[in-house]
Amino acid sequence: MNVVLDSQPAEPGRENEDFAAAAPGAAVLLDGAGVAGAETGCTHGIAWFSSTLGGLLLSTITARPARPLTTSLADSIRAVRSLHEHTCDLTYRASPTSTVLAVRTTAGALEYLVLGDSTLLLAYTDGKTDAITDRRLDDVGTRLRGPVDALPTGSPQHAAALAEYRDALTGHRNRPGGFWIAGPDPKAAERALTGAVPLASLTSVSLLSDGATRLVDSFELSTWPQTLALLSASGPAELIRRVREVELGDSEGRRWPRGKTHDDATALHWVLA
């Protein structure tokens, strides 16, 4: 199993809330999320939530290969909830959540699950690429974040507008017409995007958090085929280095408005053939 992985926090010394890992025939990536500055109700934190859920999910999908990925995710969410529902108040609007990517090879196919705005990048033997992303969060965010994007990133006005935006966004979380993400409720797993691709048709699969996809979907300085070429030639660390370089050159978000100057960034590249 040829897997290369790199994961970096938004800034040196900060806790990384992303999690990624691989086992023979399977891989997962989770991008933890919360509401900045808000009381979470959880004594463990976002990084604990994403890493604990990710570890349990990877274990479950490898130990029980016949079990659907959605069921495995629901079971894992339920297990994490049981670990801290007696010590933490999970009814808080800022209770830790996470995007989820999961892939598994079985019976000649690659099964996948996508929940939230992380991206699964598939490379085919015919040279084509396919980026699978859950756009529901972006769709809701686009409707709400106009006031945020009009202000310089990092300014007091931007921080206040960002807090209002995140508060409004939380009101659409795990609701019909909104977006879905892994949190305290196992039912969110039922809303994940799932599918299967013939294994023989693939050369590689890449799991990318939204902090690692900014060159494509935020900055529009790269395409998915170009990103795949970079991952194949130089690996995830070089992809993240280039993201950081662009972020530093636009630290106030004047060219590319965004909620955070830097974000945790994680990329896992798995060569299948």
CSV table of C-alpha atoms in Angstrom, one decimal:
chain,number,residue,atom,x,y,z
A,1,MET,CA,0.0,0.0,0.0
A,2,ASN,CA,1.7,3.2,-1.3
A,3,VAL,CA,0.4,6.1,0.8
A,4,VAL,CA,2.0,9.5,1.4
A,5,LEU,CA,0.5,11.8,4.0
A,6,ASP,CA,1.2,15.3,5.2
A,7,SER,CA,-0.8,17.3,7.8
A,8,GLN,CA,0.0,20.7,9.1
A,9,PRO,CA,-1.7,23.1,11.6
A,10,ALA,CA,-2.9,26.5,10.4
A,11,GLU,CA,0.1,28.0,12.2
A,12,PRO,CA,3.2,26.6,14.0
A,13,GLY,CA,2.4,25.7,17.6
A,14,ARG,CA,-1.3,25.5,17.1
A,15,GLU,CA,-3.3,22.3,17.6
A,16,ASN,CA,-4.1,20.6,14.3
A,17,GLU,CA,-7.8,19.7,14.2
A,18,ASP,CA,-7.5,17.6,11.0
A,19,PHE,CA,-7.0,13.8,11.2
A,20,ALA,CA,-6.0,11.3,8.5
A,21,ALA,CA,-4.8,7.7,8.6
A,22,ALA,CA,-4.6,4.7,6.4
A,23,ALA,CA,-4.7,0.9,6.9
A,24,PRO,CA,-4.4,-1.9,4.3
A,25,GLY,CA,-7.2,-1.2,1.8
A,26,ALA,CA,-8.7,1.8,3.6
A,27,ALA,CA,-8.1,5.4,4.5
A,28,VAL,CA,-10.0,8.2,6.3
A,29,LEU,CA,-9.6,12.0,6.6
A,30,LEU,CA,-11.5,14.3,9.0
A,31,ASP,CA,-11.4,18.0,9.2
A,32,GLY,CA,-12.6,19.1,12.7
A,33,ALA,CA,-14.7,22.2,13.1
A,34,GLY,CA,-16.2,24.4,15.8
A,35,VAL,CA,-17.4,28.0,16.3
A,36,ALA,CA,-14.4,30.2,17.0
A,37,GLY,CA,-14.6,31.9,20.4
A,38,ALA,CA,-17.7,30.0,21.4
A,39,GLU,CA,-18.2,27.8,24.4
A,40,THR,CA,-18.2,24.2,23.0
A,41,GLY,CA,-19.7,22.4,26.0
A,42,CYS,CA,-17.0,19.7,25.4
A,43,THR,CA,-14.0,19.4,27.7
A,44,HIS,CA,-12.1,17.4,25.1
A,45,GLY,CA,-11.9,19.7,22.1
A,46,ILE,CA,-12.2,19.6,18.4
A,47,ALA,CA,-8.9,17.8,17.7
A,48,TRP,CA,-9.9,15.0,20.2
A,49,PHE,CA,-13.3,14.6,18.4
A,50,SER,CA,-11.9,14.4,14.9
A,51,SER,CA,-9.0,12.0,15.8
A,52,THR,CA,-11.2,9.8,18.0
A,53,LEU,CA,-13.9,9.6,15.4
A,54,GLY,CA,-11.4,9.0,12.6
A,55,GLY,CA,-9.6,6.2,14.5
A,56,LEU,CA,-12.8,4.4,15.3
A,57,LEU,CA,-14.1,4.8,11.8
A,58,LEU,CA,-10.9,3.4,10.2
A,59,SER,CA,-11.0,0.5,12.6
A,60,THR,CA,-14.6,-0.2,11.9
A,61,ILE,CA,-14.4,-0.1,8.1
A,62,THR,CA,-11.4,-2.4,8.0
A,63,ALA,CA,-12.7,-4.9,10.6
A,64,ARG,CA,-16.2,-5.1,9.1
A,65,PRO,CA,-15.7,-4.9,5.3
A,66,ALA,CA,-19.3,-6.0,4.5
A,67,ARG,CA,-20.8,-3.2,6.6
A,68,PRO,CA,-21.9,-0.1,4.6
A,69,LEU,CA,-19.7,2.9,5.1
A,70,THR,CA,-22.7,5.0,6.2
A,71,THR,CA,-23.5,2.4,8.9
A,72,SER,CA,-19.9,2.3,10.0
A,73,LEU,CA,-19.8,6.1,10.3
A,74,ALA,CA,-23.1,6.1,12.3
A,75,ASP,CA,-21.7,3.4,14.6
A,76,SER,CA,-18.5,5.4,15.1
A,77,ILE,CA,-20.4,8.7,15.8
A,78,ARG,CA,-22.5,6.8,18.3
A,79,ALA,CA,-19.4,5.3,20.0
A,80,VAL,CA,-17.7,8.7,20.3
A,81,ARG,CA,-20.9,10.2,21.7
A,82,SER,CA,-20.9,7.5,24.4
A,83,LEU,CA,-17.3,8.4,25.3
A,84,HIS,CA,-18.2,11.9,26.4
A,85,GLU,CA,-21.9,12.5,26.6
A,86,HIS,CA,-21.8,12.0,30.4
A,87,THR,CA,-19.0,14.6,30.9
A,88,CYS,CA,-19.9,17.1,28.1
A,89,ASP,CA,-23.0,19.0,27.1
A,90,LEU,CA,-23.4,18.0,23.4
A,91,THR,CA,-26.5,20.2,23.0
A,92,TYR,CA,-24.2,23.3,22.6
A,93,ARG,CA,-24.4,24.8,19.1
A,94,ALA,CA,-20.6,24.9,19.1
A,95,SER,CA,-20.2,21.2,20.0
A,96,PRO,CA,-17.3,19.7,18.0
A,97,THR,CA,-18.0,18.5,14.5
A,98,SER,CA,-16.0,17.1,11.6
A,99,THR,CA,-16.1,16.5,7.9
A,100,VAL,CA,-15.5,12.9,6.9
A,101,LEU,CA,-13.8,11.2,3.9
A,102,ALA,CA,-13.6,7.4,3.9
A,103,VAL,CA,-12.5,5.0,1.2
A,104,ARG,CA,-12.2,1.2,1.2
A,105,THR,CA,-11.3,-1.4,-1.4
A,106,THR,CA,-13.5,-4.4,-1.6
A,107,ALA,CA,-14.7,-6.9,-4.2
A,108,GLY,CA,-12.9,-5.2,-7.0
A,109,ALA,CA,-14.2,-1.7,-6.2
A,110,LEU,CA,-13.3,1.4,-4.3
A,111,GLU,CA,-16.1,2.4,-2.0
A,112,TYR,CA,-16.2,6.0,-0.8
A,113,LEU,CA,-18.1,8.3,1.6
A,114,VAL,CA,-18.0,12.1,1.6
A,115,LEU,CA,-19.6,14.2,4.3
A,116,GLY,CA,-18.8,17.9,4.5
A,117,ASP,CA,-16.5,20.1,2.3
A,118,SER,CA,-13.4,17.9,2.2
A,119,THR,CA,-12.5,16.6,-1.3
A,120,LEU,CA,-11.9,13.1,-2.7
A,121,LEU,CA,-9.8,13.3,-5.8
A,122,LEU,CA,-9.9,10.2,-8.1
A,123,ALA,CA,-7.4,9.6,-10.9
A,124,TYR,CA,-8.4,7.2,-13.7
A,125,THR,CA,-6.3,5.0,-16.0
A,126,ASP,CA,-7.6,6.9,-19.0
A,127,GLY,CA,-6.1,10.2,-17.6
A,128,LYS,CA,-9.3,11.7,-16.3
A,129,THR,CA,-9.8,13.0,-12.8
A,130,ASP,CA,-12.9,13.4,-10.7
A,131,ALA,CA,-13.2,15.6,-7.6
A,132,ILE,CA,-16.0,14.6,-5.3
A,133,THR,CA,-17.0,17.2,-2.8
A,134,ASP,CA,-20.1,17.8,-0.7
A,135,ARG,CA,-21.1,21.3,-1.9
A,136,ARG,CA,-24.0,21.8,0.6
A,137,LEU,CA,-21.9,23.7,3.1
A,138,ASP,CA,-20.5,25.9,0.4
A,139,ASP,CA,-23.9,26.6,-1.0
A,140,VAL,CA,-25.2,27.7,2.4
A,141,GLY,CA,-22.0,29.7,3.1
A,142,THR,CA,-22.2,31.5,-0.2
A,143,ARG,CA,-25.7,32.8,0.7
A,144,LEU,CA,-24.5,34.1,4.1
A,145,ARG,CA,-20.9,35.3,3.9
A,146,GLY,CA,-21.2,38.5,1.7
A,147,PRO,CA,-20.5,40.9,4.7
A,148,VAL,CA,-17.4,38.8,5.7
A,149,ASP,CA,-15.8,38.8,2.3
A,150,ALA,CA,-16.2,42.6,2.0
A,151,LEU,CA,-13.8,43.2,4.9
A,152,PRO,CA,-10.0,42.7,5.3
A,153,THR,CA,-9.1,39.3,6.9
A,154,GLY,CA,-7.9,39.8,10.5
A,155,SER,CA,-9.4,43.2,11.0
A,156,PRO,CA,-11.8,43.8,14.1
A,157,GLN,CA,-14.7,44.4,11.7
A,158,HIS,CA,-13.9,41.1,9.8
A,159,ALA,CA,-13.8,39.2,13.1
A,160,ALA,CA,-17.2,40.6,14.2
A,161,ALA,CA,-18.7,39.8,10.8
A,162,LEU,CA,-17.2,36.3,10.8
A,163,ALA,CA,-18.6,35.6,14.3
A,164,GLU,CA,-22.1,36.6,13.0
A,165,TYR,CA,-21.6,34.5,9.9
A,166,ARG,CA,-20.6,31.4,11.8
A,167,ASP,CA,-23.5,31.8,14.2
A,168,ALA,CA,-25.9,32.0,11.2
A,169,LEU,CA,-24.2,29.0,9.5
A,170,THR,CA,-24.6,26.9,12.6
A,171,GLY,CA,-28.4,27.4,12.4
A,172,HIS,CA,-28.3,25.4,9.1
A,173,ARG,CA,-26.2,22.5,10.3
A,174,ASN,CA,-27.6,19.0,10.0
A,175,ARG,CA,-31.0,20.3,8.9
A,176,PRO,CA,-32.9,19.8,5.6
A,177,GLY,CA,-32.1,22.5,3.2
A,178,GLY,CA,-28.8,23.1,5.0
A,179,PHE,CA,-25.7,21.1,5.2
A,180,TRP,CA,-24.6,17.9,7.0
A,181,ILE,CA,-21.5,17.1,9.1
A,182,ALA,CA,-20.4,14.5,11.7
A,183,GLY,CA,-21.3,15.7,15.2
A,184,PRO,CA,-23.3,14.2,18.1
A,185,ASP,CA,-26.1,12.8,15.9
A,186,PRO,CA,-25.4,9.5,14.1
A,187,LYS,CA,-28.2,10.2,11.7
A,188,ALA,CA,-26.0,12.7,9.8
A,189,ALA,CA,-24.2,9.6,8.4
A,190,GLU,CA,-27.3,8.8,6.3
A,191,ARG,CA,-26.8,12.1,4.5
A,192,ALA,CA,-23.3,11.4,3.3
A,193,LEU,CA,-22.5,11.1,-0.4
A,194,THR,CA,-21.5,7.5,-1.3
A,195,GLY,CA,-20.6,5.5,-4.3
A,196,ALA,CA,-18.2,2.9,-5.7
A,197,VAL,CA,-15.8,2.9,-8.6
A,198,PRO,CA,-14.2,-0.1,-10.3
A,199,LEU,CA,-10.7,-0.5,-8.8
A,200,ALA,CA,-9.2,-1.5,-12.1
A,201,SER,CA,-10.2,1.9,-13.5
A,202,LEU,CA,-8.2,3.9,-10.9
A,203,THR,CA,-4.5,4.8,-10.6
A,204,SER,CA,-4.7,6.8,-7.4
A,205,VAL,CA,-7.1,8.4,-4.8
A,206,SER,CA,-6.3,11.5,-2.8
A,207,LEU,CA,-8.1,12.7,0.3
A,208,LEU,CA,-7.9,16.5,0.9
A,209,SER,CA,-9.1,18.8,3.6
A,210,ASP,CA,-10.4,22.2,2.5
A,211,GLY,CA,-7.2,23.7,3.8
A,212,ALA,CA,-5.2,21.7,1.2
A,213,THR,CA,-7.6,22.5,-1.7
A,214,ARG,CA,-7.4,26.2,-1.6
A,215,LEU,CA,-5.2,26.5,-4.7
A,216,VAL,CA,-8.2,25.1,-6.7
A,217,ASP,CA,-11.4,26.1,-5.0
A,218,SER,CA,-10.4,29.3,-3.2
A,219,PHE,CA,-7.6,30.9,-5.1
A,220,GLU,CA,-8.3,29.4,-8.6
A,221,LEU,CA,-4.6,29.1,-9.3
A,222,SER,CA,-4.7,25.4,-10.1
A,223,THR,CA,-6.9,22.8,-11.6
A,224,TRP,CA,-7.7,19.3,-10.2
A,225,PRO,CA,-5.5,17.6,-12.9
A,226,GLN,CA,-2.6,20.0,-12.0
A,227,THR,CA,-3.1,19.3,-8.3
A,228,LEU,CA,-3.0,15.6,-9.0
A,229,ALA,CA,0.2,16.0,-11.1
A,230,LEU,CA,1.8,17.9,-8.2
A,231,LEU,CA,0.7,15.2,-5.7
A,232,SER,CA,2.1,12.5,-7.9
A,233,ALA,CA,5.4,14.2,-8.6
A,234,SER,CA,6.2,16.0,-5.3
A,235,GLY,CA,3.8,14.7,-2.7
A,236,PRO,CA,1.3,16.3,-0.2
A,237,ALA,CA,4.0,18.4,1.6
A,238,GLU,CA,4.7,20.3,-1.6
A,239,LEU,CA,1.0,20.9,-2.2
A,240,ILE,CA,0.6,22.4,1.3
A,241,ARG,CA,3.8,24.4,1.0
A,242,ARG,CA,2.4,26.1,-2.1
A,243,VAL,CA,-0.9,26.8,-0.4
A,244,ARG,CA,1.0,28.5,2.5
A,245,GLU,CA,3.0,30.5,0.1
A,246,VAL,CA,-0.1,32.0,-1.5
A,247,GLU,CA,-1.8,32.6,1.8
A,248,LEU,CA,1.2,34.6,3.1
A,249,GLY,CA,1.2,36.7,0.0
A,250,ASP,CA,-2.4,37.7,0.7
A,251,SER,CA,-2.4,37.7,4.4
A,252,GLU,CA,-5.3,40.3,4.7
A,253,GLY,CA,-7.5,38.4,2.3
A,254,ARG,CA,-7.8,41.4,-0.1
A,255,ARG,CA,-7.5,39.3,-3.3
A,256,TRP,CA,-9.0,36.1,-1.9
A,257,PRO,CA,-11.5,36.8,0.9
A,258,ARG,CA,-11.6,34.0,3.4
A,259,GLY,CA,-12.6,33.3,7.0
A,260,LYS,CA,-9.1,32.4,8.1
A,261,THR,CA,-5.7,33.5,6.7
A,262,HIS,CA,-4.4,30.0,7.2
A,263,ASP,CA,-6.3,26.7,7.8
A,264,ASP,CA,-5.2,23.3,8.9
A,265,ALA,CA,-4.2,21.5,5.8
A,266,THR,CA,-4.1,17.7,5.2
A,267,ALA,CA,-3.5,15.7,2.1
A,268,LEU,CA,-3.3,11.9,1.8
A,269,HIS,CA,-2.2,10.4,-1.6
A,270,TRP,CA,-2.8,6.7,-2.2
A,271,VAL,CA,-1.3,5.2,-5.3
A,272,LEU,CA,-3.3,2.2,-6.4
A,273,ALA,CA,-1.5,1.3,-9.7
